[in-house]
């Protein structure tokens, strides 16, 4: 039996997630918004049986087992508190919170209640990444020496836009840079050293952030994020015998090529999936609930990734209101 999902907040990302859940045959039981009108509209769009005019009402709904939190990230921690207090498992849109301190609070609350809390870093769970992990585990590319990835987009310069508003957790790092930072963690584990440089926009939010990190194996990683310019949006894993080049846009289910050091192609990966691919993270949470085994991206790792982002922000001089 699949879990009965509730959708908390009804913006664009919630629509994409809900569409993928339905495509995968999972159960969407309720939607919750700050107004009844918005909840009704969202529920009607997707044929969801219950609609709640507050997040608290959704959290208290006995017909819901797990809640997907799709608010802007400064509101994640409060929404998670409500959901966990209501006895619901939570899948929290990335970044899981605004700070490492908040992530640790969610981790501790979930553990105390015996519930699963998981970050919705959906890229970790698509079939493409599963195949890449198999290739790395098999030693096909040899010792991993370097990893690089960018997430660069040309987004609105309007000071009121969410990515430019510090009070909404704005900045390229938390909205875009979290993808390549999490990817580096996935491949190489925690960084042992972090060097970051950034460019600050008119509102005090970061518009570009670059990182250079080293890892326990000795491998190095580089990441780039930007909200003011669209780059290649590719990722690369360089090994001593071969490399993996992930095509545009690497954080989606896409194609990649494994190329040996002599230039010959070892593998060309192409696999189509239904929908965008956000259903795989929901299936991972359901599996964690059913088996008691932590998901691929554990809440402990998500908390440590947030602390990495805290350190990067410290180095580039970005602080959010209330910090």
Short mmCIF file of N, CA and C in Angstrom, two decimals, residues 49 137 147 155 174 295 310:
data_model
loop_
_atom_site.label_atom_id
_atom_site.label_comp_id
_atom_site.label_asym_id
_atom_site.label_seq_id
_atom_site.Cartn_x
_atom_site.Cartn_y
_atom_site.Cartn_z
N UNK A 49 -9.01 14.65 -3.50
CA UNK A 49 -10.29 14.63 -2.79
C UNK A 49 -10.47 15.64 -1.67
N UNK A 137 31.03 2.54 -8.78
CA UNK A 137 31.30 1.40 -7.89
C UNK A 137 32.06 0.30 -8.61
N UNK A 147 35.61 16.55 -9.82
CA UNK A 147 34.19 16.64 -10.15
C UNK A 147 33.86 18.12 -10.37
N UNK A 155 17.66 34.65 -14.59
CA UNK A 155 16.39 34.82 -13.88
C UNK A 155 16.16 36.31 -13.66
N UNK A 174 21.38 29.03 -2.60
CA UNK A 174 20.41 28.12 -2.01
C UNK A 174 19.39 27.59 -3.02
N UNK A 295 16.82 6.79 3.66
CA UNK A 295 16.89 6.97 2.21
C UNK A 295 18.32 7.26 1.76
N UNK A 310 26.08 26.99 4.74
CA UNK A 310 26.31 28.04 5.75
C UNK A 310 27.73 28.59 5.64
#
